[in-house]
Short mmCIF file of C-alpha atoms in Angstrom, two decimals:
data_model
loop_
_atom_site.label_atom_id
_atom_site.label_comp_id
_atom_site.label_asym_id
_atom_site.label_seq_id
_atom_site.Cartn_x
_atom_site.Cartn_y
_atom_site.Cartn_z
CA UNK A 23 91.21 -13.04 -38.24
CA UNK A 24 87.76 -12.87 -36.54
CA UNK A 25 87.49 -9.26 -38.24
CA UNK A 26 88.53 -10.42 -41.75
CA UNK A 27 86.08 -13.23 -41.46
CA UNK A 28 83.09 -10.99 -41.03
CA UNK A 29 84.70 -8.28 -43.91
CA UNK A 30 84.93 -11.32 -46.47
CA UNK A 31 80.78 -12.42 -45.19
CA UNK A 32 79.89 -8.70 -45.69
CA UNK A 33 81.28 -8.03 -49.54
CA UNK A 34 79.82 -11.67 -50.12
CA UNK A 35 76.29 -11.11 -49.01
CA UNK A 36 76.58 -7.58 -50.48
CA UNK A 37 77.17 -10.01 -53.93
CA UNK A 38 74.93 -13.27 -52.48
CA UNK A 39 71.25 -10.96 -50.95
CA UNK A 40 70.59 -8.61 -54.61
CA UNK A 41 71.10 -11.76 -56.59
CA UNK A 42 68.33 -13.37 -55.18
CA UNK A 43 66.55 -11.10 -54.63
CA UNK A 44 66.25 -10.47 -58.45
CA UNK A 45 65.98 -14.32 -58.75
CA UNK A 46 63.17 -14.07 -56.85
CA UNK A 47 61.51 -11.45 -58.63
CA UNK A 48 62.01 -13.02 -61.47
CA UNK A 49 59.70 -15.72 -60.21
CA UNK A 50 57.49 -14.06 -58.62
CA UNK A 51 56.76 -11.54 -62.28
CA UNK A 52 56.38 -15.02 -64.23
CA UNK A 53 53.53 -15.91 -61.62
CA UNK A 54 51.42 -12.81 -61.50
CA UNK A 55 51.83 -13.53 -65.25
CA UNK A 56 50.31 -16.61 -65.45
CA UNK A 57 47.43 -15.70 -63.50
CA UNK A 58 46.76 -13.13 -65.33
CA UNK A 59 47.65 -14.54 -69.02
CA UNK A 60 44.48 -16.98 -68.10
CA UNK A 61 45.20 -18.86 -71.47
CA UNK A 62 42.94 -22.08 -72.38
CA UNK A 63 45.78 -24.92 -71.94
CA UNK A 64 44.97 -28.85 -73.99
CA UNK A 65 47.35 -31.69 -73.24
CA UNK A 66 48.68 -34.86 -74.81
CA UNK A 67 49.48 -37.65 -71.76
CA UNK A 68 50.36 -40.52 -73.73
CA UNK A 69 51.58 -43.98 -73.27
CA UNK A 70 55.19 -44.58 -74.19
CA UNK A 71 54.29 -46.24 -77.58
CA UNK A 72 51.07 -44.00 -78.24
CA UNK A 73 52.75 -40.66 -80.06
CA UNK A 74 49.93 -38.22 -80.58
CA UNK A 75 50.08 -34.49 -81.22
CA UNK A 76 47.87 -31.12 -81.43
CA UNK A 77 47.40 -28.49 -83.82
CA UNK A 78 45.17 -25.48 -84.53
CA UNK A 79 46.44 -25.79 -88.61
CA UNK A 80 43.84 -27.85 -90.99
CA UNK A 81 47.03 -28.15 -92.81
CA UNK A 82 48.37 -29.87 -89.50
CA UNK A 83 51.33 -28.50 -89.19
CA UNK A 84 52.88 -27.16 -85.86
CA UNK A 85 51.86 -30.08 -84.30
CA UNK A 86 52.69 -30.04 -80.50
CA UNK A 87 51.77 -31.89 -77.34
CA UNK A 88 50.67 -29.44 -75.53
CA UNK A 89 48.81 -26.28 -76.77
CA UNK A 90 48.12 -22.72 -75.06
CA UNK A 91 44.93 -20.42 -76.59
CA UNK A 92 45.12 -17.23 -75.72
CA UNK A 93 42.57 -15.55 -73.88
CA UNK A 94 42.48 -11.78 -75.21
CA UNK A 95 39.39 -10.46 -73.71
CA UNK A 96 37.01 -10.30 -70.53
CA UNK A 97 33.18 -12.10 -70.68
CA UNK A 98 30.09 -10.25 -70.98
CA UNK A 99 27.02 -12.11 -70.51
CA UNK A 100 25.14 -13.60 -73.83
CA UNK A 101 22.85 -16.20 -74.66
CA UNK A 102 23.05 -18.35 -77.45
CA UNK A 103 19.96 -18.07 -79.57
CA UNK A 104 19.42 -21.32 -82.31
CA UNK A 105 17.39 -20.04 -84.56
CA UNK A 106 19.63 -17.35 -85.39
CA UNK A 107 21.21 -19.51 -88.07
CA UNK A 108 23.45 -16.67 -89.79
CA UNK A 109 26.08 -17.72 -91.90
CA UNK A 110 30.21 -15.82 -90.73
CA UNK A 111 31.17 -13.50 -93.38
CA UNK A 112 27.81 -13.23 -95.04
CA UNK A 113 25.59 -10.23 -92.74
CA UNK A 114 26.08 -9.05 -89.13
CA UNK A 115 24.34 -11.62 -86.77
CA UNK A 116 24.05 -9.94 -83.71
CA UNK A 117 26.73 -11.69 -81.04
CA UNK A 118 25.53 -14.80 -82.16
CA UNK A 119 27.08 -17.89 -83.25
CA UNK A 120 27.47 -18.35 -86.58
CA UNK A 121 26.22 -21.48 -88.20
CA UNK A 122 29.27 -22.99 -89.41
CA UNK A 123 31.48 -22.25 -86.34
CA UNK A 124 33.27 -25.42 -86.35
CA UNK A 125 34.15 -25.67 -89.77
CA UNK A 126 36.77 -21.88 -88.92
CA UNK A 127 40.04 -22.46 -88.43
CA UNK A 128 42.26 -21.72 -85.20
CA UNK A 129 41.15 -18.92 -82.62
CA UNK A 130 37.64 -17.51 -83.70
CA UNK A 131 36.09 -15.72 -80.77
CA UNK A 132 32.97 -13.29 -80.83
CA UNK A 133 33.78 -10.09 -79.93
CA UNK A 134 30.16 -7.70 -78.31
CA UNK A 135 32.53 -4.86 -78.14
CA UNK A 136 36.65 -3.90 -77.49
CA UNK A 137 38.47 -7.05 -75.72
CA UNK A 138 34.92 -7.98 -74.97
CA UNK A 139 33.92 -11.96 -75.74
CA UNK A 140 30.30 -12.76 -76.56
CA UNK A 141 31.66 -16.04 -77.07
CA UNK A 142 34.82 -17.37 -76.92
CA UNK A 143 36.03 -19.56 -79.10
CA UNK A 144 38.42 -22.25 -81.22
CA UNK A 145 39.16 -25.08 -82.90
CA UNK A 146 41.83 -27.75 -83.07
CA UNK A 147 42.97 -30.71 -84.82
CA UNK A 148 44.28 -34.47 -82.45
CA UNK A 149 46.73 -36.74 -84.65
CA UNK A 150 47.57 -40.05 -84.55
CA UNK A 151 51.00 -39.91 -84.95
CA UNK A 152 51.29 -43.55 -84.20
CA UNK A 153 52.45 -47.00 -85.57
CA UNK A 154 48.95 -48.44 -84.99
CA UNK A 155 45.35 -48.02 -83.67
CA UNK A 156 45.08 -45.96 -80.25
CA UNK A 157 42.15 -45.65 -77.88
CA UNK A 158 41.54 -41.85 -76.53
CA UNK A 159 40.40 -40.38 -73.10
CA UNK A 160 39.00 -37.40 -72.70
CA UNK A 161 38.48 -34.88 -70.13
CA UNK A 162 37.56 -31.40 -69.90
CA UNK A 163 39.10 -30.19 -66.33
CA UNK A 164 38.10 -26.45 -64.45
CA UNK A 165 42.47 -25.79 -63.04
CA UNK A 166 41.94 -23.33 -61.63
CA UNK A 167 38.04 -20.50 -60.14
CA UNK A 168 39.13 -17.17 -58.83
CA UNK A 169 36.00 -15.89 -56.88
CA UNK A 170 35.75 -12.24 -56.00
CA UNK A 171 34.98 -10.12 -52.68
CA UNK A 172 30.55 -11.40 -53.09
CA UNK A 173 30.15 -12.47 -49.80
CA UNK A 174 27.17 -15.13 -51.37
CA UNK A 175 28.25 -18.88 -52.69
CA UNK A 176 27.54 -18.09 -55.74
CA UNK A 177 30.22 -18.03 -58.67
CA UNK A 178 31.10 -17.68 -61.90
CA UNK A 179 30.94 -21.72 -62.69
CA UNK A 180 27.28 -21.72 -62.12
CA UNK A 181 26.40 -19.29 -65.26
CA UNK A 182 29.57 -20.42 -67.78
CA UNK A 183 28.69 -22.55 -70.46
CA UNK A 184 30.89 -24.78 -72.44
CA UNK A 185 29.69 -25.90 -76.09
CA UNK A 186 31.51 -28.78 -77.77
CA UNK A 187 31.63 -29.87 -81.48
CA UNK A 188 33.02 -32.61 -83.41
CA UNK A 189 34.39 -32.68 -86.78
CA UNK A 190 32.67 -30.08 -88.87
CA UNK A 191 28.47 -30.10 -88.88
CA UNK A 192 26.81 -26.69 -89.16
CA UNK A 193 25.28 -25.85 -85.62
CA UNK A 194 21.19 -26.58 -86.94
CA UNK A 195 22.60 -30.14 -87.60
CA UNK A 196 22.30 -30.69 -83.80
CA UNK A 197 24.64 -32.48 -82.99
CA UNK A 198 26.66 -30.34 -80.56
CA UNK A 199 26.66 -30.80 -76.47
CA UNK A 200 26.30 -27.99 -73.89
CA UNK A 201 27.71 -27.99 -70.42
CA UNK A 202 26.79 -26.56 -67.68
CA UNK A 203 27.00 -26.87 -64.00
CA UNK A 204 23.98 -28.93 -61.72
CA UNK A 205 21.01 -25.62 -60.27
CA UNK A 206 21.54 -26.04 -56.95
CA UNK A 207 17.69 -25.20 -56.93
CA UNK A 208 14.35 -26.55 -58.26
CA UNK A 209 13.63 -22.78 -58.76
CA UNK A 210 16.49 -21.87 -60.54
CA UNK A 211 15.95 -25.03 -62.92
CA UNK A 212 12.78 -23.93 -63.54
CA UNK A 213 13.44 -20.16 -64.51
CA UNK A 214 16.07 -21.98 -66.78
CA UNK A 215 13.96 -24.63 -68.61
CA UNK A 216 11.23 -21.52 -69.15
CA UNK A 217 13.66 -19.16 -71.21
CA UNK A 218 16.71 -20.75 -72.69
CA UNK A 219 16.59 -21.47 -76.33
CA UNK A 220 18.47 -24.29 -76.64
CA UNK A 221 18.32 -28.41 -76.08
CA UNK A 222 21.12 -30.52 -75.32
CA UNK A 223 22.09 -29.49 -72.39
CA UNK A 224 24.08 -32.02 -70.08
CA UNK A 225 25.22 -31.12 -66.61
CA UNK A 226 29.14 -31.25 -65.84
CA UNK A 227 30.73 -34.45 -64.20
CA UNK A 228 31.73 -32.69 -60.59
CA UNK A 229 32.50 -29.48 -59.28
CA UNK A 230 36.31 -29.25 -60.85
CA UNK A 231 35.28 -31.78 -63.80
CA UNK A 232 32.94 -30.11 -67.16
CA UNK A 233 33.27 -33.74 -68.64
CA UNK A 234 34.72 -36.65 -69.60
CA UNK A 235 34.81 -39.27 -72.48
CA UNK A 236 37.01 -42.19 -71.37
CA UNK A 237 36.65 -46.69 -71.49
CA UNK A 238 33.69 -47.28 -73.77
CA UNK A 239 33.05 -43.17 -73.40
CA UNK A 240 36.18 -42.54 -75.61
CA UNK A 241 37.56 -42.51 -78.72
CA UNK A 242 37.30 -46.14 -79.68
CA UNK A 243 40.18 -47.21 -82.03
CA UNK A 244 41.74 -44.17 -83.69
CA UNK A 245 43.04 -45.16 -87.40
CA UNK A 246 47.72 -44.55 -87.48
CA UNK A 247 47.05 -41.32 -88.95
CA UNK A 248 43.59 -40.83 -88.81
CA UNK A 249 42.61 -37.18 -87.12
CA UNK A 250 39.25 -35.87 -84.52
CA UNK A 251 38.17 -31.82 -85.02
CA UNK A 252 37.46 -30.55 -82.02
CA UNK A 253 35.65 -26.89 -81.85
CA UNK A 254 35.65 -25.74 -78.86
CA UNK A 255 32.73 -22.58 -77.36
CA UNK A 256 32.57 -20.93 -73.63
CA UNK A 257 30.01 -18.13 -72.83
CA UNK A 258 28.14 -17.10 -69.82
CA UNK A 259 24.91 -17.56 -70.10
CA UNK A 260 22.94 -15.05 -69.89
CA UNK A 261 19.61 -16.56 -68.80
CA UNK A 262 20.76 -18.17 -66.35
CA UNK A 263 19.53 -16.71 -62.84
CA UNK A 264 23.81 -17.17 -61.62
CA UNK A 265 24.81 -14.40 -63.54
CA UNK A 266 24.97 -11.44 -61.51
CA UNK A 267 26.95 -8.79 -60.60
CA UNK A 268 28.61 -10.44 -57.80
CA UNK A 269 30.38 -12.86 -60.03
CA UNK A 270 32.24 -9.74 -61.86
CA UNK A 271 35.78 -10.55 -60.62
CA UNK A 272 35.67 -13.95 -60.99
CA UNK A 273 38.09 -15.74 -62.71
CA UNK A 274 37.84 -19.36 -63.77
CA UNK A 275 40.22 -21.66 -65.90
CA UNK A 276 40.06 -24.36 -67.76
CA UNK A 277 41.64 -27.24 -70.44
CA UNK A 278 41.21 -30.15 -71.51
CA UNK A 279 43.74 -33.55 -71.36
CA UNK A 280 43.67 -36.27 -73.77
CA UNK A 281 45.28 -39.38 -73.18
CA UNK A 282 45.85 -42.37 -75.49
CA UNK A 283 46.64 -45.23 -74.89
#
């Protein structure tokens, strides 16, 4: 009887072990893909009676509570020069942001070369489908930072810049805000102030939070059926003294959360 039971267990194990191994490999594959895909995610967190949605489409089709925007490329270091106010489609703007970038729809990143971002950019709409007006909080976060093999304390989050544009103004209207991590040293701060060709720059709220617009600083009384439009632009600032070779292997995952109440 014991040998009979043992033979049964051996037969069962020959079936169960390969299946378990296959399942574990599948999950491992998803984990690796999710890490490499590095998509930008915009999420909705609603109160029970609030219905906010997101879409990349001007006709407001394809609404969802979780917007996944692909990141297809690698970042080069560049500098935004506001004095180069060249309109998209008229002539080459030498890797600079076009003046009307906030008027473009969907994903409109600018490439300096094949799979090399000068600026990663997209526009989207937030739609209030609730039966009432709602207040909306917006939080822009760093979800994860993958550091490289360098032995310094300098990382990619110190060179990254985030520009947020509400609605559809021209950049020359100067209604945008640029966010960056606070400089560690006064020397670096002075260097940036003497070189960077734009102002309207605000420091990150914390190491893992770019900014938070909540409460009195949030979007108040957004009407039933109303929409809010946002344009996101991300780049590695070439004038930043932290934009050095040591951050080449590093990666940054960022996201936006909206909360309606």
